[in-house]
Tab-separated table of C-alpha atoms in Angstrom:
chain	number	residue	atom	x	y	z
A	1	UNK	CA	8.596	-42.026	15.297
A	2	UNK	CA	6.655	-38.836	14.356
A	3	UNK	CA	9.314	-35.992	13.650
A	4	UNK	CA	8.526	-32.800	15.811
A	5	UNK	CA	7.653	-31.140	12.680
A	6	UNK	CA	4.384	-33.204	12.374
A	7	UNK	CA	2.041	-34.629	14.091
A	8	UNK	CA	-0.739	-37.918	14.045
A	9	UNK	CA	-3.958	-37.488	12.645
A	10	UNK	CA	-6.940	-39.320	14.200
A	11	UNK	CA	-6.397	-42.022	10.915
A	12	UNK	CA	-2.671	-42.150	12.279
A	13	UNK	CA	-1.339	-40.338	8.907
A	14	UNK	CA	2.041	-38.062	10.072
A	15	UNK	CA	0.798	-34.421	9.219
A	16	UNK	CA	3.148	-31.683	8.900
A	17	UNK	CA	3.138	-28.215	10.569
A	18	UNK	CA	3.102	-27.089	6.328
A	19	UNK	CA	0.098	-29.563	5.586
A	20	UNK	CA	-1.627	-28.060	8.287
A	21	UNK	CA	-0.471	-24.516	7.142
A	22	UNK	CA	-1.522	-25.043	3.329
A	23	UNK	CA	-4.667	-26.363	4.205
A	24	UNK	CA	-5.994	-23.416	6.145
A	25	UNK	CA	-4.676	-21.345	3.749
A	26	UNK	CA	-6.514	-23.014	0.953
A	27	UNK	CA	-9.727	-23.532	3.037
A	28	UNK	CA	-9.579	-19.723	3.391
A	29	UNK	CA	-8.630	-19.115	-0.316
A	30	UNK	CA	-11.727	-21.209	-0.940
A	31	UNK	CA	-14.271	-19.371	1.141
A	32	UNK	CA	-12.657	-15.721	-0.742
A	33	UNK	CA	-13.660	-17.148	-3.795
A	34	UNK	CA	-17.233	-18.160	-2.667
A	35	UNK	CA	-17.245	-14.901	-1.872
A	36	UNK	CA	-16.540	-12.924	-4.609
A	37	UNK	CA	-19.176	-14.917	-6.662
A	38	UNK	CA	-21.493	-14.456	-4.481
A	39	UNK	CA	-21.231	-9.887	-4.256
A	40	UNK	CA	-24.805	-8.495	-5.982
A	41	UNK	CA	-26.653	-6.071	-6.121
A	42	UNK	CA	-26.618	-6.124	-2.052
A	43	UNK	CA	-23.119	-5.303	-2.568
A	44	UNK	CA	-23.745	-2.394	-4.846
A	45	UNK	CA	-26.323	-0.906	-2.713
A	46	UNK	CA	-23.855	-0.643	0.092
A	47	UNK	CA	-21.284	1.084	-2.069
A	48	UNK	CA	-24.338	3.898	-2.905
A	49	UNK	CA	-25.107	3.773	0.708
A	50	UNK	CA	-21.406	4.957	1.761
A	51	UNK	CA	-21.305	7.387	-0.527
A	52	UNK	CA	-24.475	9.273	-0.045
A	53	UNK	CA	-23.260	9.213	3.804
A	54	UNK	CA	-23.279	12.900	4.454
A	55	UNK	CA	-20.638	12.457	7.812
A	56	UNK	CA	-18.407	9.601	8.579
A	57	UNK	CA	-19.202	5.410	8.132
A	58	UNK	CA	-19.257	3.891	11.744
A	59	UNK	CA	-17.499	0.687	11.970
A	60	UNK	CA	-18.134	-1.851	14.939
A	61	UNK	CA	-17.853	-5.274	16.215
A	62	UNK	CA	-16.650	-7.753	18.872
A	63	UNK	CA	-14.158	-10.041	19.099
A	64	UNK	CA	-11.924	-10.813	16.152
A	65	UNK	CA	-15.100	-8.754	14.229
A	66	UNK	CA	-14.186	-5.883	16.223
A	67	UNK	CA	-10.416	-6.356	15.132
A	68	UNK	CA	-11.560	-6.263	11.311
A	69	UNK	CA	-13.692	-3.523	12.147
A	70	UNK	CA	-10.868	-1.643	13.546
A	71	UNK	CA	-8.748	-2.316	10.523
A	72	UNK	CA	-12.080	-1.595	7.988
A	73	UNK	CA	-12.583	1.816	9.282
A	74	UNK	CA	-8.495	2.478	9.320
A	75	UNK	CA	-9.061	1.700	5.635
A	76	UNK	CA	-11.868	3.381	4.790
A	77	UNK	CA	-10.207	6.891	5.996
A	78	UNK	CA	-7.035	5.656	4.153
A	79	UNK	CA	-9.074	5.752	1.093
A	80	UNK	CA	-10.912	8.990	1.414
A	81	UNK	CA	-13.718	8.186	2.896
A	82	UNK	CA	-13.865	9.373	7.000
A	83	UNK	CA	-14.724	6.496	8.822
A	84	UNK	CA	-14.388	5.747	13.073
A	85	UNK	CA	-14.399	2.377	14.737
A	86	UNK	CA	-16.889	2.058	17.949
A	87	UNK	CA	-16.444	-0.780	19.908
A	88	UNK	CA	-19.487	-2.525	20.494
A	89	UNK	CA	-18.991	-2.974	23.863
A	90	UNK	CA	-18.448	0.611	24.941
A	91	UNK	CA	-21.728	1.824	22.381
A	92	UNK	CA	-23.582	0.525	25.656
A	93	UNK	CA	-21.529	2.687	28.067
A	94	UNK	CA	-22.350	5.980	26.462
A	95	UNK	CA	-19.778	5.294	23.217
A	96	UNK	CA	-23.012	5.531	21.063
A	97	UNK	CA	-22.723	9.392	21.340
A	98	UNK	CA	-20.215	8.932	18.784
A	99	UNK	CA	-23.241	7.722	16.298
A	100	UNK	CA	-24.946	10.701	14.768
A	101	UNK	CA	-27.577	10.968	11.978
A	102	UNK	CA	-25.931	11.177	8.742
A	103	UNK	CA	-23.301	8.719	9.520
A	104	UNK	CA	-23.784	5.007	7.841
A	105	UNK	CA	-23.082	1.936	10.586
A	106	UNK	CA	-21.312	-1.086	9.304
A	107	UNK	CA	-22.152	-3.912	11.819
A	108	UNK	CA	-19.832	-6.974	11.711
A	109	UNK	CA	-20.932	-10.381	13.556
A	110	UNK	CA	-20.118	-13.706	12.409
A	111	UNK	CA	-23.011	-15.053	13.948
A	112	UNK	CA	-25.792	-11.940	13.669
A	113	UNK	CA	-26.486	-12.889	17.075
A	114	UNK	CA	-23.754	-11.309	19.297
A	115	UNK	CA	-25.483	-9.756	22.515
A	116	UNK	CA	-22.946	-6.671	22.550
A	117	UNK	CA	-24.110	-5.208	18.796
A	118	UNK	CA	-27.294	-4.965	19.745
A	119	UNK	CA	-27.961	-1.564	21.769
A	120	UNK	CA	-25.777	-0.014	18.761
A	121	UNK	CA	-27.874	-1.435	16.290
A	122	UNK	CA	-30.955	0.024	18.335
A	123	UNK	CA	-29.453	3.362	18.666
A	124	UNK	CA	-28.745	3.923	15.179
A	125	UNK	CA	-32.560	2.736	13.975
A	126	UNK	CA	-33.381	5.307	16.241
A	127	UNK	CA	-31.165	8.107	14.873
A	128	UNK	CA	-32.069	7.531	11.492
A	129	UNK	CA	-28.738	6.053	10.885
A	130	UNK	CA	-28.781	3.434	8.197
A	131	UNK	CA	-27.246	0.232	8.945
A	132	UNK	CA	-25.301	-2.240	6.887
A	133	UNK	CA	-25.064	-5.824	8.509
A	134	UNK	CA	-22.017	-8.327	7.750
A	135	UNK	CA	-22.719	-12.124	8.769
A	136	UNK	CA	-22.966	-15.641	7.592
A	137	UNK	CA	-26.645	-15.950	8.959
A	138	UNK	CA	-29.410	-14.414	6.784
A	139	UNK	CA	-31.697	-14.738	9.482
A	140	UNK	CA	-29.934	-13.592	12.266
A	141	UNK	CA	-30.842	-10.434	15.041
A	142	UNK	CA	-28.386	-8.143	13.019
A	143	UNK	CA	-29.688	-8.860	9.571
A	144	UNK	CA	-33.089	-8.380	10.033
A	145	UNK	CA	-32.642	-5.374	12.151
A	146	UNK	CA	-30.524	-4.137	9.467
A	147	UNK	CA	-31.395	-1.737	6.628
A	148	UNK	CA	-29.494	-3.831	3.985
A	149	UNK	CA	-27.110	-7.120	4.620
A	150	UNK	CA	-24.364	-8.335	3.289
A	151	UNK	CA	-24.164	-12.232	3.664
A	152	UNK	CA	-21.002	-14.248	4.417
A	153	UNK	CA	-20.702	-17.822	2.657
A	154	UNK	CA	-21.267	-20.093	5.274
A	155	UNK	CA	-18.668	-22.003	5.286
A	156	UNK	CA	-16.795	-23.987	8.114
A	157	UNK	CA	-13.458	-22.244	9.753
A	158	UNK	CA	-10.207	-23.224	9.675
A	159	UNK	CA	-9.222	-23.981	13.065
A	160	UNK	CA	-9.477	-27.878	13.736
A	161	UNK	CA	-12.334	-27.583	15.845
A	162	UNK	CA	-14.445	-25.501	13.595
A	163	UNK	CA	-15.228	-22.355	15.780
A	164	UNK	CA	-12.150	-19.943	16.418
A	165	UNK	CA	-12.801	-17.262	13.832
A	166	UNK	CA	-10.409	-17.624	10.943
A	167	UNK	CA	-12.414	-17.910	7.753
A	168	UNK	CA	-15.029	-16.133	8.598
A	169	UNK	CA	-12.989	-12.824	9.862
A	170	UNK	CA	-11.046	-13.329	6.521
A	171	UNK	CA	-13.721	-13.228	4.669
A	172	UNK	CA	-15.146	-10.182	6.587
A	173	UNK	CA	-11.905	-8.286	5.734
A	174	UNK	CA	-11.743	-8.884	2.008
A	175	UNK	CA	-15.388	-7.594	2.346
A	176	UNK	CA	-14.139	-4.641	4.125
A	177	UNK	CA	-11.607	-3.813	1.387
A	178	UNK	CA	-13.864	-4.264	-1.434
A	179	UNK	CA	-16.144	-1.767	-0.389
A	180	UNK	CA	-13.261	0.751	0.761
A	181	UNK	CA	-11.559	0.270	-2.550
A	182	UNK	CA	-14.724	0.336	-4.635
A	183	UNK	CA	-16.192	3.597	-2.966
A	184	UNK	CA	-12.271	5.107	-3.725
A	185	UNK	CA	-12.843	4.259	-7.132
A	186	UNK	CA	-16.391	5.690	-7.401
A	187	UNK	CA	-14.303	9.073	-5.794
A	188	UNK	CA	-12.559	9.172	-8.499
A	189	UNK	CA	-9.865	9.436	-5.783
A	190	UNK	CA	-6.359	9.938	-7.562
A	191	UNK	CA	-2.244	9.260	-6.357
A	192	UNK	CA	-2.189	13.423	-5.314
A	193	UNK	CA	-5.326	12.391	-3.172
A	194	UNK	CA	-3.894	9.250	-1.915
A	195	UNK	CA	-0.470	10.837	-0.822
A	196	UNK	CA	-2.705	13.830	1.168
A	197	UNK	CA	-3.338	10.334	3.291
A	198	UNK	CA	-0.512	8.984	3.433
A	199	UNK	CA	2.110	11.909	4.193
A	200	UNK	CA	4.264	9.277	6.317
A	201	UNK	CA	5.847	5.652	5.474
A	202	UNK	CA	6.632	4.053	2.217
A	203	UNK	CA	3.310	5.508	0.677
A	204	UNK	CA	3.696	8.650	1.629
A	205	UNK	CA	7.517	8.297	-0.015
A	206	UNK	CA	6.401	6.764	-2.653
A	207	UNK	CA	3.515	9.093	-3.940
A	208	UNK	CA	5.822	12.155	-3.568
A	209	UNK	CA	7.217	13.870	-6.128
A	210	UNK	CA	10.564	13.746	-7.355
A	211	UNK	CA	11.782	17.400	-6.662
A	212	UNK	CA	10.922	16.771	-3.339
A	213	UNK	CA	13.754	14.324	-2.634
A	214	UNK	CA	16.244	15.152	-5.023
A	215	UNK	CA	20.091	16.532	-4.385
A	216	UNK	CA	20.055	20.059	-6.202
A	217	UNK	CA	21.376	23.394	-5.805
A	218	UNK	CA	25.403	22.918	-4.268
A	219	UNK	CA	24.565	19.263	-4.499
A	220	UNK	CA	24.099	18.941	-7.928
A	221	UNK	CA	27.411	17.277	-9.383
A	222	UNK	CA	27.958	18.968	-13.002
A	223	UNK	CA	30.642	19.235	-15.437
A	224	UNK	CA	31.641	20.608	-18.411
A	225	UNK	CA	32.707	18.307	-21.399
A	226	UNK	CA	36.015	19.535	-21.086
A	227	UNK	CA	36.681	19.003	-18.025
A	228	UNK	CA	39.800	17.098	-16.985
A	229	UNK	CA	38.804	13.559	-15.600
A	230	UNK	CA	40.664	14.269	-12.731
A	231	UNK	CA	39.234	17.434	-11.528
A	232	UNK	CA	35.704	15.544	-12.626
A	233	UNK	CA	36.482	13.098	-9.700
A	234	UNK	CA	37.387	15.988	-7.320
A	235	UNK	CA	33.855	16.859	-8.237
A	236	UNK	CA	32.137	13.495	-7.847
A	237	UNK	CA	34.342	13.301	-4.828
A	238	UNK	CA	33.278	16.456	-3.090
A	239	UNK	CA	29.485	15.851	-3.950
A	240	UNK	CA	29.652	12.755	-3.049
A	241	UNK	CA	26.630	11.011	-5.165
A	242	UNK	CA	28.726	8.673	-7.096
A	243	UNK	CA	28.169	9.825	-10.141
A	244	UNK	CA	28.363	13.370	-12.221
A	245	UNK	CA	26.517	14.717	-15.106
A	246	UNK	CA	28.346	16.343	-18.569
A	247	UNK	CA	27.047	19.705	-19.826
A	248	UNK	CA	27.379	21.384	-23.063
A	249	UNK	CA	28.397	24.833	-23.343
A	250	UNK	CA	24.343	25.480	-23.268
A	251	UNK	CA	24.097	24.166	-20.053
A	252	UNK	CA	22.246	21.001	-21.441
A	253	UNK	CA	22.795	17.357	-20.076
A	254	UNK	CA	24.562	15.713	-23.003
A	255	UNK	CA	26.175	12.885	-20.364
A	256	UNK	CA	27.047	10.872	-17.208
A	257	UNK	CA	29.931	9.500	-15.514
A	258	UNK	CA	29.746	7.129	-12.696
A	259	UNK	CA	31.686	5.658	-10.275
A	260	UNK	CA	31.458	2.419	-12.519
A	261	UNK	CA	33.044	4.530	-15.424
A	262	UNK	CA	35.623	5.676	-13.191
A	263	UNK	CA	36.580	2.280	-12.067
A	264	UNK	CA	36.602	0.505	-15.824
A	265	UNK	CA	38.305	3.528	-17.278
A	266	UNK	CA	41.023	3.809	-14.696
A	267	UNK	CA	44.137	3.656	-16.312
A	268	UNK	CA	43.062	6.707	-18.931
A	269	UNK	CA	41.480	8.970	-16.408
A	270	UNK	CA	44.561	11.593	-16.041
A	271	UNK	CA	44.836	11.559	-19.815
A	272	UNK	CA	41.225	12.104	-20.712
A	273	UNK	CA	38.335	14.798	-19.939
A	274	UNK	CA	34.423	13.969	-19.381
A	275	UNK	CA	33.376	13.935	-22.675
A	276	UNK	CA	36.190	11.153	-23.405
A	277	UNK	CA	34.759	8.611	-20.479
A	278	UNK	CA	31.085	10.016	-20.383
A	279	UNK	CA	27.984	7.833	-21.403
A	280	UNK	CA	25.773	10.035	-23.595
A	281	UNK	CA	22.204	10.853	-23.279
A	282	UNK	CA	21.648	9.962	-19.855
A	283	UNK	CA	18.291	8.919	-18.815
A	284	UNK	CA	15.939	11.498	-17.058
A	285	UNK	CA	12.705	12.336	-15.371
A	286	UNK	CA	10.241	15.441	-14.791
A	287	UNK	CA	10.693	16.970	-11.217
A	288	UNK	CA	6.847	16.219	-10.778
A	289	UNK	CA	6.625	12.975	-11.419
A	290	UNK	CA	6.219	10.300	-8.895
A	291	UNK	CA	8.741	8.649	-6.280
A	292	UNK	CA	7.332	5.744	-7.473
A	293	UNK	CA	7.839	6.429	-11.178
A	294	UNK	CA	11.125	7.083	-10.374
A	295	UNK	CA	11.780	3.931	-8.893
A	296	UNK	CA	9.815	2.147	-11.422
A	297	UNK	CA	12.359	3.262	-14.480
A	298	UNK	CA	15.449	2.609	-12.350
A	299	UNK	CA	14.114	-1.299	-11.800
A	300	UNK	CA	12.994	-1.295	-15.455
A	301	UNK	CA	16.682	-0.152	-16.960
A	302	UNK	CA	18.840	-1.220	-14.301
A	303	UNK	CA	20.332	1.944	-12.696
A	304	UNK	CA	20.795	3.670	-9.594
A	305	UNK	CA	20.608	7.324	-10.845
A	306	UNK	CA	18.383	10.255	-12.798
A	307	UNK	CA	18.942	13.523	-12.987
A	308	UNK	CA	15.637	15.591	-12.867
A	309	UNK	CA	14.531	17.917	-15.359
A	310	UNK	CA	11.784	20.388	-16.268
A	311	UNK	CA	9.073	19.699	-18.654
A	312	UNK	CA	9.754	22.965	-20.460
A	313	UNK	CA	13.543	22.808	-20.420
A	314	UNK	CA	14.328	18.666	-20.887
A	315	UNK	CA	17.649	18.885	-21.091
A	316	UNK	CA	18.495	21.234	-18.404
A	317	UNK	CA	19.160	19.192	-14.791
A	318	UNK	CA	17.940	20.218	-12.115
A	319	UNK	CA	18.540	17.949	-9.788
A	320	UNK	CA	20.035	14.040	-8.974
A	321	UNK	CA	17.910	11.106	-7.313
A	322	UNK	CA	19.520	7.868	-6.369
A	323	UNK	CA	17.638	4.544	-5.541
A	324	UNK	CA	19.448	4.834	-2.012
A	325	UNK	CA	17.169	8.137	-1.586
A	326	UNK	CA	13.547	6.209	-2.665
A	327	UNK	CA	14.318	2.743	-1.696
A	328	UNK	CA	13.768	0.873	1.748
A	329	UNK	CA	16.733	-1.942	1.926
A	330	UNK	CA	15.280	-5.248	1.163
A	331	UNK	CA	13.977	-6.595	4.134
A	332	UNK	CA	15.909	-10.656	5.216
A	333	UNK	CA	14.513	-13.246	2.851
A	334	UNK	CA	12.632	-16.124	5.260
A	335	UNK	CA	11.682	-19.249	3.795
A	336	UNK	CA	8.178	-19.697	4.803
């Protein structure tokens, strides 16, 4: 009896929903590869094309093409480069207004031959607008109509049958990222450029700088080395970060108490002050830096805390960031 999680194959072999999963997944890892060792000079060209584009690169297609288009030209703006999906269908219904000279069209078909691309294709020749075709046939409509083309491996889909689009719009999207990535790169684009793009979500987060979530001002949990350990839990009480920094009588960070020192020093805390308890030069970072570099240091060394400092003045803290502030929780772990 075949268990529910498999089924027969036409030689009468049990195959599993994860045979079946693995194999389109290598089939498709396959045709990536093919892919990448095929990109030339073709390849190359396009990247020049996009970036002498003098207004925005015009992304179309139908069909699961249309979906990677949609997702191509979300990625291309992502990456600085101003980009606008038209669906192919709607080009014929006046939509090709939003073609003008000076923008670059970026054609996907898996076929070359799909009926809807082609009064978009024949608008743009007539504009002037250049157009870069994306298929598997080299002799197709779209790639000879096309200024330059960008050939697909032509290799068989996933699906059992051969013909719902799953390799092929793969491959058409790790196309699509390549070019986006490798035009940012030719930019010169940079993380300040990147976070302009990105001002919400985990990017955005991520790519701001520190200062700009930190706890400072009435926030900021300090305390002098002398300070009683009792009135230095009032203070990490009141503040309410879990965790206070020591201060010379300069003002400079010398140390740091957290809730963990409070916990393993418990039985000396009404006899003791902050320098007694305290864990000494306390790791830091520049209020400029990075959410992200922030983060990175905490995984690296195993913390939850920094205070933030000044380039000019290092030991002076300015402010407190915790992980709780940068991190998203961990999402459920599912066992795929």
């Amino acid at each position: 009896m075949v268990s529910h999680s498999a089924r027969l194959t036409h030689t009468g072999h049990a195959e599993s929903h994860v045979d079946v999963g693995r194999n389109v997944i290598s089939m498709e890892a396959d045709a990536l590869r093919l892919l990448g060792e095929g990109l030339g000079d073709a390849f190359a060209e396009a990247v020049e094309m996009i970036l002498r584009c003098r207004q925005r690169v015009i992304v179309s297609g139908i069909g699961k093409s249309g979906h990677v288009a949609r997702k191509i030209a979300a990625t291309l703006a992502a990456t600085g480069t101003p980009a606008l999906f038209v669906h192919a269908a709607e080009a014929a219904h006046g939509d090709v207004g939003m073609v003008s000279p000076g923008d670059v069209l970026i054609v996907f078909s898996n076929s070359g031959a799909t009926v809807e691309v082609q009064p978009l294709c024949i608008y743009a020749k007539g504009i002037g607008c250049p157009l870069i075709g994306v298929s598997r046939n080299p002799n197709s409509l779209l790639m000879r109509t096309a200024d330059l083309g960008l050939r697909l491996p032509n290799v068989e889909e996933a699906c059992s049958s051969s013909l719902a689009p799953t390799t092929s719009s793969t491959m058409m999207l790790a196309l699509g990222d390549a070019l986006a990535v490798s035009v940012m790169r030719a930019r010169g684009l940079s993380g300040v450029d990147i976070r302009a793009l990105h001002p919400g979500g985990e990017i955005g987060l991520h790519l701001r700088n520190v200062e700009d979530v930190m706890h400072s001002g009435d926030r900021l949990p300090i305390v002098a080395m002398a300070t009683p350990m009792p009135d230095v839990l009032v203070t990490m009480t009141e503040k309410r970060l879990g965790v206070a920094g020591v201060v010379d009588e300069t003002g400079e960070l010398v140390g740091i108490i957290t809730d963990g020192d409070l916990r393993r020093h418990a039985r000396n805390l009404i006899f003791s002050c902050a320098a007694d308890l305290m864990t000494p030069a306390p790791r830091t970072i520049v209020r400029t830096a990075t959410v992200q570099e922030a983060l990175e240091i905490m995984n690296t060394h195993r913390i939850t805390v920094l205070f933030v400092v000044d380039q000019r003045q290092p030991l002076t803290p300015l402010g407190v960031v915790q992980i709780y502030d940068i991190a998203a929780p961990p999402a459920p772990v599912v066992t795929l």
